[in-house]
Coordinates of C-alpha atoms in Angstrom, one line a residue:
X1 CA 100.2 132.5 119.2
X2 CA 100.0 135.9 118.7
X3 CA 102.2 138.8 116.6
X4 CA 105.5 139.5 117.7
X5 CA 105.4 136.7 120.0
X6 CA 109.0 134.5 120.0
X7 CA 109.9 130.8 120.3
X8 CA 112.9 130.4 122.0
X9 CA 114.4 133.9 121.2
X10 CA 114.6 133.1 117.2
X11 CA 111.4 132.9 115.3
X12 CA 109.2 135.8 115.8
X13 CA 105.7 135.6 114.8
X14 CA 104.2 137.8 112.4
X15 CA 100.7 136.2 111.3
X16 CA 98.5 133.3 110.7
X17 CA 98.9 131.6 107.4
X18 CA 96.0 129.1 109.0
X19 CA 94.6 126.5 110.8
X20 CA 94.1 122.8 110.9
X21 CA 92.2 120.0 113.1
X22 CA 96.0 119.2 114.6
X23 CA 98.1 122.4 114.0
X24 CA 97.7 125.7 113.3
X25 CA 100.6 127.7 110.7
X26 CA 102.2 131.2 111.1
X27 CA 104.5 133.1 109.1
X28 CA 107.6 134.0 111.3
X29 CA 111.0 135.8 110.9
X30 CA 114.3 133.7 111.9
X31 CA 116.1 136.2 114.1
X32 CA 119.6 134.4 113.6
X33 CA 119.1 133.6 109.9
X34 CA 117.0 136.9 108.8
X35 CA 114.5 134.7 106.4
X36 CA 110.7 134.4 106.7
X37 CA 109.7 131.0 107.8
X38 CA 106.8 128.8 107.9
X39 CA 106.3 127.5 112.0
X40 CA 103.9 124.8 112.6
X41 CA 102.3 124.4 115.7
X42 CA 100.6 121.5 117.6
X43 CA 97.1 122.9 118.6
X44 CA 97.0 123.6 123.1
X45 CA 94.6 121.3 122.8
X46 CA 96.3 118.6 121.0
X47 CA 99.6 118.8 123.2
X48 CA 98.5 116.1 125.1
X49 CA 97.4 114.1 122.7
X50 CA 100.0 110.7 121.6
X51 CA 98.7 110.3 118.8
X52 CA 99.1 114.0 117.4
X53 CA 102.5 114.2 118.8
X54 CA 103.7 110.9 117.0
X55 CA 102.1 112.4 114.0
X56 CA 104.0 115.8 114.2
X57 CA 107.5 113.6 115.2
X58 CA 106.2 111.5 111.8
X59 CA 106.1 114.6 109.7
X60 CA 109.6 116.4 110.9
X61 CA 111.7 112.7 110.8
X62 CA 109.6 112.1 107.2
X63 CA 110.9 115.4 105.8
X64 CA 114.2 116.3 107.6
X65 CA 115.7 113.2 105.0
X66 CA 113.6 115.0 101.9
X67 CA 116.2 117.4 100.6
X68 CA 114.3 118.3 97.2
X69 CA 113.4 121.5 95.0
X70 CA 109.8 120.6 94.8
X71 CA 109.8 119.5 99.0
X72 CA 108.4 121.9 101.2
X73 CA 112.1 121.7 103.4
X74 CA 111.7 121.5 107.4
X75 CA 114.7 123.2 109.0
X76 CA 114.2 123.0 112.9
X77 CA 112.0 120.9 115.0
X78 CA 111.4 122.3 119.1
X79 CA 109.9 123.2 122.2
X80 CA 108.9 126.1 123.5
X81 CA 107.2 126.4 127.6
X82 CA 105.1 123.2 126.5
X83 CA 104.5 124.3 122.6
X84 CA 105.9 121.5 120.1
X85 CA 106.7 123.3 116.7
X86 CA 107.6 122.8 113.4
X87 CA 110.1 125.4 111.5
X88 CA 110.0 125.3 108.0
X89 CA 110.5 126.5 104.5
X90 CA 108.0 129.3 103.8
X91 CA 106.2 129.3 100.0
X92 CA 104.8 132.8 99.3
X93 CA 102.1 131.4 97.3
X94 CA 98.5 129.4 97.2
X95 CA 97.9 125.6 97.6
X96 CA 97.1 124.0 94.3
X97 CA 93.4 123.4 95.0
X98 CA 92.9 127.3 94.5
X99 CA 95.5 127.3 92.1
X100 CA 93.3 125.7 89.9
X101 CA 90.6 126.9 91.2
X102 CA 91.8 130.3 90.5
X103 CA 93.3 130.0 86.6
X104 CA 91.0 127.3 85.6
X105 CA 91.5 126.2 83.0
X106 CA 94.8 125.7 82.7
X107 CA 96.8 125.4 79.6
X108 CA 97.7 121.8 79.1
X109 CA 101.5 122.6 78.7
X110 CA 101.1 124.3 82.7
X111 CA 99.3 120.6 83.9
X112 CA 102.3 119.0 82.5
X113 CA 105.0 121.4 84.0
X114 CA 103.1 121.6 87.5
X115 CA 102.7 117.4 87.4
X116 CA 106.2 116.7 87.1
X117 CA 107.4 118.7 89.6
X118 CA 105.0 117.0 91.6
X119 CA 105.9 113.5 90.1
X120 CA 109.6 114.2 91.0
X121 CA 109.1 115.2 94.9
X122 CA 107.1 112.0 95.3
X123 CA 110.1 110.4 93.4
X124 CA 112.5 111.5 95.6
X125 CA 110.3 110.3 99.2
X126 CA 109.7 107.2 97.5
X127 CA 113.3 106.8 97.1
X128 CA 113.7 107.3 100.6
X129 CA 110.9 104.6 101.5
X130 CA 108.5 107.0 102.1
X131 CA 104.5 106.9 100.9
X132 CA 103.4 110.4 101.6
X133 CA 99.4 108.6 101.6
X134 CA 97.5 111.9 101.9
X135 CA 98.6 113.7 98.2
X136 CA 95.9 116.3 97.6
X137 CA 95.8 119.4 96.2
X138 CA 95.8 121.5 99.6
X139 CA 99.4 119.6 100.4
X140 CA 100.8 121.0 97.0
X141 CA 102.0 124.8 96.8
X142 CA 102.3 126.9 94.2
X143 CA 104.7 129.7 94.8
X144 CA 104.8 132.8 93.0
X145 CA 107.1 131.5 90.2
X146 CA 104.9 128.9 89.5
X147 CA 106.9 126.0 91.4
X148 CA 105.2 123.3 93.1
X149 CA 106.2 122.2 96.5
X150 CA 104.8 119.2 98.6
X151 CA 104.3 119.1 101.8
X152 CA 102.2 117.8 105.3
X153 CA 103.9 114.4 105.3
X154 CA 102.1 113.8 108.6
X155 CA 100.8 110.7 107.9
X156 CA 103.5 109.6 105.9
X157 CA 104.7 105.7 105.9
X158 CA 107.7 104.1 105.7
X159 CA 107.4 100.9 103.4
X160 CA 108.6 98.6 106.2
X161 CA 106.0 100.4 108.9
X162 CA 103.5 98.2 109.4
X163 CA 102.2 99.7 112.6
X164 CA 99.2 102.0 110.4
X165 CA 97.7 98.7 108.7
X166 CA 96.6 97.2 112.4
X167 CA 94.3 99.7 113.3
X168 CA 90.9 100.1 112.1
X169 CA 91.0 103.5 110.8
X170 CA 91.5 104.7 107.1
X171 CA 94.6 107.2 106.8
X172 CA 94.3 110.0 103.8
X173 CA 91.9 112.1 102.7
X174 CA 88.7 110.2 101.0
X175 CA 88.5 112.5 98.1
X176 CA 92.0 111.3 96.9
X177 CA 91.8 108.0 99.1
X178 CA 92.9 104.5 96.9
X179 CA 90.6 101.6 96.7
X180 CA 93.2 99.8 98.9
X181 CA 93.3 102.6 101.7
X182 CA 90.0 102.4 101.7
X183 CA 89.7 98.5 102.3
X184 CA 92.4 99.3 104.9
X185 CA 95.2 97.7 103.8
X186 CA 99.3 99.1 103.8
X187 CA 99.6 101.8 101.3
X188 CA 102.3 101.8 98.8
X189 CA 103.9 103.8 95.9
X190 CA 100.9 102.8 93.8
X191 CA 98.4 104.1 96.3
X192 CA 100.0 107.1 96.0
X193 CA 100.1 107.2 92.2
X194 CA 96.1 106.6 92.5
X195 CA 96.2 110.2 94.8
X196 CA 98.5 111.3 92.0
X197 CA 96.1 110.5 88.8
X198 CA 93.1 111.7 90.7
X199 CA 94.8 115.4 91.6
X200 CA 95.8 115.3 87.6
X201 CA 92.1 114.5 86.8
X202 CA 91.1 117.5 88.8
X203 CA 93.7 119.8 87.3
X204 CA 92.3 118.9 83.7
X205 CA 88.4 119.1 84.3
X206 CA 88.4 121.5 88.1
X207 CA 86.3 119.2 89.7
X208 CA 87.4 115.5 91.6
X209 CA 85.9 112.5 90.0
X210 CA 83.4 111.7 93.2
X211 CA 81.0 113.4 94.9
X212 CA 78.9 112.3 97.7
X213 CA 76.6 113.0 101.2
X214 CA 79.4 111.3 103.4
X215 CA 82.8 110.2 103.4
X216 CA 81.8 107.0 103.2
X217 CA 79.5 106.8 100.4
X218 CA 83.0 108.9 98.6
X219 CA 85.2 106.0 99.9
X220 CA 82.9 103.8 97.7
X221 CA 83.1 104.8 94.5
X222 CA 86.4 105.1 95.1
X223 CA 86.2 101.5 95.6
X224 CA 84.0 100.6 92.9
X225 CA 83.7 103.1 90.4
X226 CA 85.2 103.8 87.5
X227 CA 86.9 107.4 87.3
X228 CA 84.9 109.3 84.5
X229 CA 86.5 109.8 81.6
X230 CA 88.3 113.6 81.8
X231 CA 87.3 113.7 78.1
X232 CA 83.6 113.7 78.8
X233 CA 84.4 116.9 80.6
X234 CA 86.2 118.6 77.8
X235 CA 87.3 116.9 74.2
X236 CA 89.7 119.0 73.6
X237 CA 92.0 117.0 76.0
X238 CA 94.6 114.9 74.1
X239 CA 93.7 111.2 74.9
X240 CA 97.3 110.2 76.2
X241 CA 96.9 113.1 78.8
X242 CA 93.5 111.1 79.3
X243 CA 95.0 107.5 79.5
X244 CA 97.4 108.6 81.7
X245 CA 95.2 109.7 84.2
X246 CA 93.2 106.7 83.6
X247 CA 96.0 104.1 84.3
X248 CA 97.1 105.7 87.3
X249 CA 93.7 105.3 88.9
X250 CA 93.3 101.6 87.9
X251 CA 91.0 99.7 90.5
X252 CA 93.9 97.2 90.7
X253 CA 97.4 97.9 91.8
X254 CA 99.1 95.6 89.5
X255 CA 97.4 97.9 86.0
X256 CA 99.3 101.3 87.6
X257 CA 101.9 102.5 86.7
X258 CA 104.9 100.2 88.5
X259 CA 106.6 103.4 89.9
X260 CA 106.6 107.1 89.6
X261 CA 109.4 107.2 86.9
X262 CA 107.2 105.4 85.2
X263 CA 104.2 108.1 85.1
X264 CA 106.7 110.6 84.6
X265 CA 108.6 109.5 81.0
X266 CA 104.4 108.3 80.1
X267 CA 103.1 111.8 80.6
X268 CA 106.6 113.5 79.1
X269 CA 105.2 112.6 75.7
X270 CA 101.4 113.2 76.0
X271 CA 101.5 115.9 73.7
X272 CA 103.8 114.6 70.6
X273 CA 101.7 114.1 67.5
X274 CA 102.9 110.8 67.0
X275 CA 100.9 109.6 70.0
X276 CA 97.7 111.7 68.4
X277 CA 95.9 108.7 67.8
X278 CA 96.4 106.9 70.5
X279 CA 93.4 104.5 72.0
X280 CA 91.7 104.7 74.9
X281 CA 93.4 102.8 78.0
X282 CA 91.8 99.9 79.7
X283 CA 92.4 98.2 82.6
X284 CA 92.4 94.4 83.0
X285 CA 89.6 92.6 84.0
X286 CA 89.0 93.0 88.3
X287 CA 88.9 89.6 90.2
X288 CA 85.1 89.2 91.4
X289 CA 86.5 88.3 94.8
X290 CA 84.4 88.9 98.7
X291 CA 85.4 91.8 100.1
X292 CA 85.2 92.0 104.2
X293 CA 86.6 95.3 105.7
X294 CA 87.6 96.4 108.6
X295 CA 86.2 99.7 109.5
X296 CA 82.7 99.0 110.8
X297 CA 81.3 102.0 108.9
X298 CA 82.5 101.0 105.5
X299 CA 82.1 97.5 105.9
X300 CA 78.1 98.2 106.8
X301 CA 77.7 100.8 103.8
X302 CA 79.9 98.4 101.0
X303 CA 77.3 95.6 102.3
X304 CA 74.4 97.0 100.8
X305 CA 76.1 97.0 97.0
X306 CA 77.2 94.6 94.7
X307 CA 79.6 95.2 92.1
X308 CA 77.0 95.2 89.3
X309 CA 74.1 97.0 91.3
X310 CA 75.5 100.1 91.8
X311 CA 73.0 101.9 94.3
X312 CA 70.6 99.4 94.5
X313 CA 69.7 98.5 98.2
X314 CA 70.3 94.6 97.6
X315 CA 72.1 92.7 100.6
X316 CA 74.7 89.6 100.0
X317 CA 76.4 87.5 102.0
X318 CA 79.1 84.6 101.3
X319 CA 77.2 82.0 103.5
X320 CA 74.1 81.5 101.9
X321 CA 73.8 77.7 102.2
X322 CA 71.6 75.5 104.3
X323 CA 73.6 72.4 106.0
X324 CA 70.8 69.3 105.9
X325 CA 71.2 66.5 108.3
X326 CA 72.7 63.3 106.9
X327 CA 71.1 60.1 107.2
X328 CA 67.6 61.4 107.5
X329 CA 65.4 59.3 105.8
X330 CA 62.7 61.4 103.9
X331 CA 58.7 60.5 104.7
X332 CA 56.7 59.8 101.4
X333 CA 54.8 62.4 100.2
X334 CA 50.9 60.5 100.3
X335 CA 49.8 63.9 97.9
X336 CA 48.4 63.3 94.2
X337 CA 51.4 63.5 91.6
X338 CA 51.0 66.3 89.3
X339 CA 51.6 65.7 85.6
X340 CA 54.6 68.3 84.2
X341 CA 55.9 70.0 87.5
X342 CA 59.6 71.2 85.9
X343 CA 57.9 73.2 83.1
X344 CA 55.5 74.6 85.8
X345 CA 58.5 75.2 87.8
X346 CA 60.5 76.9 84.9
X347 CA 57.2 78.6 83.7
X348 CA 57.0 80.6 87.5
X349 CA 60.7 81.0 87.3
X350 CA 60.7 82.7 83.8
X351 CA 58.0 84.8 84.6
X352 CA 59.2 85.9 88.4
X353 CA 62.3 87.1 86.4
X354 CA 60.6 89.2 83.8
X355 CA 58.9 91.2 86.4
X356 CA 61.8 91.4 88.4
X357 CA 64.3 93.0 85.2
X358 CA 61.0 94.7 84.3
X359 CA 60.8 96.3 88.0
X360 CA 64.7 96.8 87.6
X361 CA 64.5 98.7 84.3
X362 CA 61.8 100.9 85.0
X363 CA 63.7 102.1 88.2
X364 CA 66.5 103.0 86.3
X365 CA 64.9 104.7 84.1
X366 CA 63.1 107.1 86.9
X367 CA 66.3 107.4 88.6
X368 CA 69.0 108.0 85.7
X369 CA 69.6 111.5 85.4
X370 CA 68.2 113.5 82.0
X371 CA 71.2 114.5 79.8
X372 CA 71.2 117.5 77.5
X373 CA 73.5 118.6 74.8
X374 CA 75.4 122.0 75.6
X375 CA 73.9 124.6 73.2
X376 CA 75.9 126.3 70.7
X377 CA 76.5 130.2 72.6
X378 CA 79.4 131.2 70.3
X379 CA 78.7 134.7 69.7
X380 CA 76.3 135.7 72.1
X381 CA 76.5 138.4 74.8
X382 CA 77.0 136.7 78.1
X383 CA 73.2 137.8 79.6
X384 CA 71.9 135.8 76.3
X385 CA 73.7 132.9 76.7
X386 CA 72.6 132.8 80.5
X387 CA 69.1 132.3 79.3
X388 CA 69.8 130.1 76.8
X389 CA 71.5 127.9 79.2
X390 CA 68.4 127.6 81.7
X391 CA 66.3 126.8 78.9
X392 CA 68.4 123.9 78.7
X393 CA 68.3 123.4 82.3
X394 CA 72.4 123.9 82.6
X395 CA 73.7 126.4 84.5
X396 CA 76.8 129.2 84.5
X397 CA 79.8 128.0 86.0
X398 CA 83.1 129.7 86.2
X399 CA 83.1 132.5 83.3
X400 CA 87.2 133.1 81.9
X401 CA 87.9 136.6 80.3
X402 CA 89.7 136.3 77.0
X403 CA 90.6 138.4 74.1
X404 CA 89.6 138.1 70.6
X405 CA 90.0 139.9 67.3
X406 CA 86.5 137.9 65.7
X407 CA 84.4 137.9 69.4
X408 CA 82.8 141.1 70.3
X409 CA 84.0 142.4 73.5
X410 CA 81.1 140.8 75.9
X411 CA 80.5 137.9 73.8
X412 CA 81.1 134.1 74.4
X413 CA 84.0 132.6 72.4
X414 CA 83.7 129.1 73.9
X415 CA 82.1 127.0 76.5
X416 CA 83.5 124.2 78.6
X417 CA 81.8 121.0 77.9
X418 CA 81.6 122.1 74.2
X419 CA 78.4 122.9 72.4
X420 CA 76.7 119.6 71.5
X421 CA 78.1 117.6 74.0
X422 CA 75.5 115.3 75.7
X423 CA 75.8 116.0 80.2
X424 CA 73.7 115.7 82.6
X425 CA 70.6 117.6 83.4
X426 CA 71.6 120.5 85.8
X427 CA 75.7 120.8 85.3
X428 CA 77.5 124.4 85.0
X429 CA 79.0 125.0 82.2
X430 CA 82.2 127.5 82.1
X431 CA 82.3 130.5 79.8
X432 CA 85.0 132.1 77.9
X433 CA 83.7 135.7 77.2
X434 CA 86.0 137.8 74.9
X435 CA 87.1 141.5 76.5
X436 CA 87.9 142.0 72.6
X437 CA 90.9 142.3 70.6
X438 CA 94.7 142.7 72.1
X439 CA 94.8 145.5 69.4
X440 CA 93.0 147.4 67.1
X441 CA 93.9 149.8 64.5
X442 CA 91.3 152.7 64.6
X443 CA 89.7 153.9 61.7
X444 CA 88.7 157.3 60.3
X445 CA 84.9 157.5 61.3
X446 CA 84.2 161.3 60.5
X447 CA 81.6 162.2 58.9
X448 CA 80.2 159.0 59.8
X449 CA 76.9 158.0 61.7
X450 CA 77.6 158.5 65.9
X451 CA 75.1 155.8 66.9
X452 CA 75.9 153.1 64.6
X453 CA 79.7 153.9 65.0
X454 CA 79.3 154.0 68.8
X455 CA 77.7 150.6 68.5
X456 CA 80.3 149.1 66.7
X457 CA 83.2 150.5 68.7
X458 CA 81.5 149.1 72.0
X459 CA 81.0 145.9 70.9
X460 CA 85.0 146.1 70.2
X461 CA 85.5 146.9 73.8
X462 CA 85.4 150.5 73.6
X463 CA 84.5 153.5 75.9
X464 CA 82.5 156.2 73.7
X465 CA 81.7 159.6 74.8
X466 CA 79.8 161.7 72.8
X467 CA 80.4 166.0 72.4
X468 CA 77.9 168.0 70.7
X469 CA 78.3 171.3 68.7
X470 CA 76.3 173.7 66.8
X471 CA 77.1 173.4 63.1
X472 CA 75.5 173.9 59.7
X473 CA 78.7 171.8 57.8
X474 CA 77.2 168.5 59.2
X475 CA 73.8 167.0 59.6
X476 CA 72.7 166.5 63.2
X477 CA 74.5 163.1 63.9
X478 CA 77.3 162.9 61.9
X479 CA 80.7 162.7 63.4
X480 CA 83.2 165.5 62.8
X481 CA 85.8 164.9 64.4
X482 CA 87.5 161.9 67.1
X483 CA 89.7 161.9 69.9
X484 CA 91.8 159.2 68.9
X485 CA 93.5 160.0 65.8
X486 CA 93.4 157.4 62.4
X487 CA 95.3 154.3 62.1
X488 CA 96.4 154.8 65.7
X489 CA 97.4 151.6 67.2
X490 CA 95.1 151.1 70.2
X491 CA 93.8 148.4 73.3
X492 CA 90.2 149.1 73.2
X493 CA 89.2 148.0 76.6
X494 CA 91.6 150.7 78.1
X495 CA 90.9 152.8 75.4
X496 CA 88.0 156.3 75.8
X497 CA 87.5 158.0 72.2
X498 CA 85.6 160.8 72.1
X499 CA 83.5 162.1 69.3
X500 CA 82.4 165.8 68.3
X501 CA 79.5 165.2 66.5
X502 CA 76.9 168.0 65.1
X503 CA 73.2 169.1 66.0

């Protein structure tokens, strides 16, 4: 599609808002109803592809039912010389992945707000019978006001649709993906509370609880793993924000949260004191049960872990035994009895295993990661605390600008993990560096020193310019007089004072 181009005589294109492996988005103008929209449009290449189209009818019949405030709203569904669109409500905003990737962090009141909204469009589809199944931060927008708004239920199910759960394909993306997508089995409201807790782990600590080479190796530790603790990350969040997150990403359906309302009146009260002390949630114990997958890729890769190995390379199967023949009678052995064969036996036994834990330890210890505690940076310029930080082999991750009345403009007020907490070997750690104080009340500084008063009104965030005269009435240095009069009120990173001094 290009500008100014028209579907059907009413929406008229006006730009690309982007593109996607099925559809690509514009922003267009409804000529009848004189509003911006958003039009989706099946790819020319994918118009002639089923399973795309059923996909795009999925997503317009999913939503057209989903009247809701925090719903991205479809209003018209049609055809155009061959072109299958989607017309819909248009957010003038960002997704929430660079929503939080942009304002990170976020203030926990802002998680909260942004969360329910969330909580309550899932509400409402689940209401309806619908599992979105692929809730991720780039199907949330923000809008300018700070609303959130779901949308791309493309893949959504209806809880009587079975027809997803016979194929051998996993359906959602795999950073968000539930242990029981990933098996491939039907998803319901709690796999979409699992999506739900891992997009609120992300909002509280900017990253998503698994990393990996390959989609697969991801879907596994979504399988297996527990999601890190988002307190590890930062301490300062309150441990029923924590336990919430924690309970909605429970290995096992049955230790979620039962529905969305649920989640909602739980995370309602993470901040009220009384809940201060709360302890740490824990899920029940997981059945140690066989696990045989459908999707060949998965089902080779999950084959080559155990639960208690990890990453070892150590193969199982479930049919390990050897079917004897009956009946058979067994030849005597003619060889010379040996006196004390069981404590032999055990003896070997015992000391195969040793080596074998021994061999097992020592790998671990090669392999596990070094961890380092966070240095204490409070205080120093940003350029210091840079090389204080690869001394510790940590890095600089995102760096916040905030102001401070005790900081110096420049200076670090606080770092994200917190100095003296133990990481791993290699992590960034985020800065808060003060631009100085809101306000400042500016002193009388003639007849003061210029260079020890123009180093102390920098490090406040000041601009200092310097005007020299000829004078006998001051030494060579001193200040007489300043640009910004005495107990003016002042912001002193928008703020230039100029001193007259003498030479």
């Amino acid at each position: 599609m290009t500008p100014n181009q028209t579907l059907n005589g009413r929406y008229k294109v006006i730009r690309s808002l982007g593109e996607g492996g099925m559809a690509n988005v514009y922003l267009a103008h409804d000529l009848i109803l004189d509003r911006d929209v958003a039009v989706k449009l099946i790819r020319i290449d994918m118009q002639d592809d089923e399973s795309a189209l059923r996909r795009f009818q999925r997503e317009a019949l999913a939503t057209t039912e989903l009247v809701h405030p925090n719903i991205v709203g479809v209003y018209d569904i049609g055809e155009d010389h061959g072109l299958n669109y989607l017309v819909m409500e248009y957010v003038d905003g960002e997704n929430l992945k660079q929503y939080i990737h942009d304002n990170f962090p976020l203030d926990f009141k802002q998680i909260i707000k942004i969360m329910k909204q969330i909580l309550n469009g899932v509400e409402t589809a689940h209401l309806h019978g619908i599992i979105h199944r692929d809730l991720k931060p780039q199907n949330i927008l923000i809008d300018k006001n700070g609303n959130a708004k779901i949308t791309d239920f493309g893949i959504a199910l209806a809880n009587e649709d079975s027809s997803f759960t016979k194929t051998n394909s996993v359906i959602g993306s795999v950073q968000y993906l539930s242990p029981e997508q990933v098996r491939g089995h039907v998803a319901t409201q709690q796999s979409d509370i699992y999506s739900l807790g891992i997009i609120l782990f992300e909002m509280l600590t900017g990253k998503v609880p698994f990393e990996g080479e390959s989609a697969v190796s991801i879907a596994i530790k979504h399988y297996q793993d527990q999601v890190p603790f988002v307190r590890s990350y930062d301490d300062r969040i309150p441990q029923p924000l924590e336990n919430v997150v924690l309970k909605a990403t429970a290995k096992n359906q049955m230790d979620r949260y039962s529905n969305i309302q649920e989640m909602s009146e739980d995370l309602d009260s993470t901040l009220n004191p009384e809940r201060a002390s709360e302890d740490r949630f824990v899920a029940g114990e997981q059945n140690e049960e066989t696990i045989v997958l459908d999707q060949a890729e998965i089902d080779q890769k999950l084959n080559t872990f155990t639960p208690e190995s990890g990453d070892a390379k150590i193969r199982y199967s479930t049919n390990n035994k050897v079917n004897y023949p009956k009946n058979v009678p067994q030849k005597e052995s003619h060889r010379p009895k040996h006196r004390h064969p069981i404590r032999r036996r055990a003896l070997f036994t015992f000391l195969v295993m040793v080596a074998f834990i021994g061999s097992i330890l020592i790998a671990f210890k090669l392999s596990s990661p070094r961890m380092v505690n966070v240095p204490g940076l409070t205080g120093m310029t940003q350029n210091a605390a840079t090389v204080k930080l690869s001394k510790s082999q940590l890095g600089i991750g995102k760096v916040t600008k905030s102001a401070s009345n005790k900081i110096n403009y420049g200076s670090v007020i606080a770092t994200l993990p917190t100095a003296g907490k133990s990481v791993q070997q290699g992590i960034k750690v985020n800065l808060e560096v003060s631009i100085g104080p809101n306000s400042f009340d500016t002193d009388n500084y003639v007849g003061g020193d210029f260079s020890s008063t123009k180093k102390q009104l920098e490090k406040k965030g000041f601009t200092i310019k310097e005007h020299q005269i000829e004078t006998t009435k001051f030494d060579n240095g001193r200040i007489i007089s300043q640009s910004v009069v005495a107990g003016q009120v002042v912001v002193p990173r928008v703020t230039t004072i100029t001193f007259t001094t003498a030479r």
